[in-house]
mmCIF file of C-alpha atoms in Angstrom:
data_model
loop_
_atom_site.group_PDB
_atom_site.id
_atom_site.type_symbol
_atom_site.label_atom_id
_atom_site.label_comp_id
_atom_site.label_asym_id
_atom_site.label_seq_id
_atom_site.Cartn_x
_atom_site.Cartn_y
_atom_site.Cartn_z
ATOM 1 C CA GLY A 1 -26.442 4.115 -14.285
ATOM 2 C CA TYR A 2 -25.106 3.159 -10.894
ATOM 3 C CA ILE A 3 -21.765 2.085 -9.492
ATOM 4 C CA THR A 4 -22.110 -1.218 -7.673
ATOM 5 C CA GLU A 5 -18.779 -3.051 -7.721
ATOM 6 C CA GLY A 6 -15.637 -3.836 -9.673
ATOM 7 C CA SER A 7 -14.814 -7.171 -11.281
ATOM 8 C CA SER A 8 -13.717 -8.620 -7.927
ATOM 9 C CA ASN A 9 -14.149 -5.790 -5.440
ATOM 10 C CA ASN A 10 -16.769 -3.656 -3.713
ATOM 11 C CA ALA A 11 -17.023 0.116 -4.183
ATOM 12 C CA PHE A 12 -17.395 2.708 -1.407
ATOM 13 C CA ILE A 13 -17.613 6.503 -1.360
ATOM 14 C CA VAL A 14 -17.480 8.997 1.499
ATOM 15 C CA THR A 15 -19.754 12.023 1.188
ATOM 16 C CA LYS A 16 -18.927 15.582 2.225
ATOM 17 C CA ASP A 17 -20.824 15.014 5.483
ATOM 18 C CA GLY A 18 -18.763 11.894 6.305
ATOM 19 C CA LYS A 19 -21.343 9.276 5.354
ATOM 20 C CA LEU A 20 -20.003 5.971 4.011
ATOM 21 C CA ILE A 21 -22.015 4.705 1.033
ATOM 22 C CA THR A 22 -21.780 1.269 -0.550
ATOM 23 C CA ARG A 23 -24.207 -0.849 -2.513
ATOM 24 C CA ASP A 24 -26.702 -2.874 -0.499
ATOM 25 C CA LEU A 25 -26.446 -6.639 -0.684
ATOM 26 C CA SER A 26 -28.460 -8.445 -3.312
ATOM 27 C CA ASN A 27 -27.973 -11.341 -5.667
ATOM 28 C CA SER A 28 -26.535 -8.832 -8.146
ATOM 29 C CA ILE A 29 -23.312 -8.003 -6.290
ATOM 30 C CA LEU A 30 -20.343 -9.684 -4.683
ATOM 31 C CA HIS A 31 -20.936 -10.454 -0.988
ATOM 32 C CA GLY A 32 -17.373 -9.754 0.060
ATOM 33 C CA ILE A 33 -15.955 -10.860 3.402
ATOM 34 C CA THR A 34 -13.758 -7.757 3.405
ATOM 35 C CA ARG A 35 -16.829 -5.602 2.699
ATOM 36 C CA ARG A 36 -18.597 -7.108 5.695
ATOM 37 C CA SER A 37 -15.566 -6.514 7.945
ATOM 38 C CA ILE A 38 -15.209 -2.900 6.761
ATOM 39 C CA LEU A 39 -18.869 -2.250 7.570
ATOM 40 C CA GLU A 40 -18.413 -3.806 11.027
ATOM 41 C CA ILE A 41 -15.455 -1.483 11.648
ATOM 42 C CA ALA A 42 -17.443 1.528 10.440
ATOM 43 C CA ARG A 43 -20.322 0.672 12.780
ATOM 44 C CA ARG A 44 -17.924 0.213 15.693
ATOM 45 C CA GLU A 45 -16.404 3.633 14.929
ATOM 46 C CA ASN A 46 -19.888 5.223 14.735
ATOM 47 C CA ILE A 47 -19.493 6.104 11.070
ATOM 48 C CA GLU A 48 -22.847 6.636 9.395
ATOM 49 C CA ILE A 49 -23.431 4.012 6.696
ATOM 50 C CA GLU A 50 -25.895 4.086 3.832
ATOM 51 C CA GLU A 51 -26.246 0.871 1.851
ATOM 52 C CA ARG A 52 -27.566 1.796 -1.579
ATOM 53 C CA ALA A 53 -26.419 2.198 -5.146
ATOM 54 C CA PHE A 54 -24.704 5.474 -6.016
ATOM 55 C CA THR A 55 -24.294 7.311 -9.301
ATOM 56 C CA PRO A 56 -21.089 8.326 -11.052
ATOM 57 C CA GLU A 57 -22.038 11.944 -10.292
ATOM 58 C CA GLU A 58 -22.147 11.149 -6.562
ATOM 59 C CA ALA A 59 -18.752 9.469 -6.869
ATOM 60 C CA TYR A 60 -17.312 12.556 -8.606
ATOM 61 C CA GLU A 61 -18.553 14.723 -5.716
ATOM 62 C CA ALA A 62 -17.299 12.346 -3.007
ATOM 63 C CA VAL A 63 -14.484 13.484 -0.741
ATOM 64 C CA GLU A 64 -13.100 9.944 -0.679
ATOM 65 C CA ALA A 65 -13.579 6.642 -2.445
ATOM 66 C CA PHE A 66 -12.132 3.182 -1.977
ATOM 67 C CA SER A 67 -12.654 -0.392 -3.037
ATOM 68 C CA THR A 68 -12.385 -3.532 -0.953
ATOM 69 C CA SER A 69 -11.238 -7.029 -1.806
ATOM 70 C CA ALA A 70 -9.541 -9.938 -0.094
ATOM 71 C CA SER A 71 -6.187 -9.055 -1.655
ATOM 72 C CA SER A 72 -6.175 -5.244 -1.428
ATOM 73 C CA PHE A 73 -8.154 -4.693 1.808
ATOM 74 C CA ALA A 74 -9.361 -1.055 1.498
ATOM 75 C CA MET A 75 -7.662 0.445 -1.551
ATOM 76 C CA PRO A 76 -7.961 4.232 -1.934
ATOM 77 C CA VAL A 77 -9.409 5.558 -5.191
ATOM 78 C CA VAL A 78 -8.057 9.029 -5.932
ATOM 79 C CA LYS A 79 -9.285 9.541 -9.495
ATOM 80 C CA ILE A 80 -12.500 8.594 -11.297
ATOM 81 C CA ASP A 81 -12.837 9.188 -15.052
ATOM 82 C CA ASP A 82 -10.003 11.756 -15.063
ATOM 83 C CA ARG A 83 -11.574 13.601 -12.106
ATOM 84 C CA ILE A 84 -9.338 13.882 -9.070
ATOM 85 C CA LEU A 85 -11.074 13.330 -5.743
ATOM 86 C CA SER A 86 -10.398 15.711 -2.889
ATOM 87 C CA ASN A 87 -6.643 16.374 -2.711
ATOM 88 C CA GLY A 88 -5.673 13.514 -5.023
ATOM 89 C CA GLY A 89 -4.413 11.315 -2.192
ATOM 90 C CA PRO A 90 -5.898 8.741 0.176
ATOM 91 C CA GLY A 91 -8.542 10.298 2.403
ATOM 92 C CA GLU A 92 -8.509 10.428 6.186
ATOM 93 C CA LEU A 93 -11.432 8.027 6.660
ATOM 94 C CA THR A 94 -10.126 5.567 4.076
ATOM 95 C CA THR A 95 -6.721 5.566 5.774
ATOM 96 C CA LYS A 96 -8.308 5.041 9.203
ATOM 97 C CA ILE A 97 -10.533 2.181 7.998
ATOM 98 C CA ARG A 98 -7.610 0.493 6.222
ATOM 99 C CA LYS A 99 -5.445 0.761 9.363
ATOM 100 C CA LEU A 100 -8.196 -0.656 11.604
ATOM 101 C CA TYR A 101 -8.852 -3.488 9.156
ATOM 102 C CA ILE A 102 -5.164 -4.474 9.055
ATOM 103 C CA GLU A 103 -5.027 -4.344 12.877
ATOM 104 C CA MET A 104 -8.081 -6.623 12.999
ATOM 105 C CA LEU A 105 -6.388 -9.096 10.637
ATOM 106 C CA LEU A 106 -3.189 -9.102 12.688
ATOM 107 C CA GLU A 107 -5.164 -9.721 15.895
ATOM 108 C CA SER A 108 -6.968 -12.671 14.308
ATOM 109 C CA VAL A 109 -3.639 -14.196 13.210
ATOM 110 C CA ALA A 110 -2.174 -13.716 16.697
ATOM 111 C CA ASP A 111 -5.086 -15.576 18.314
#
């Protein structure tokens, strides 16, 4: 099977080589506004993006994972099926993307 999304959020992983992977858009998944904004930020920051489904095994091997939604922005995932990712805390890229997303929101409110 493949990981595509949560009940109301989109799933992302970061590979060992720093690539950001999230499911490609189709009629089968949530077309999240937050997802779109996160991908825009990643492109602006020259982060390599691959839009495709990923397996649980790929998620277990990821150095970072996070989910996005309108209410939680970019929420770090530190454990999948009792397997701790990386150091068990939010990853560097996830933290950076979350910070840039919040800054973008604050700028849009200020305008």
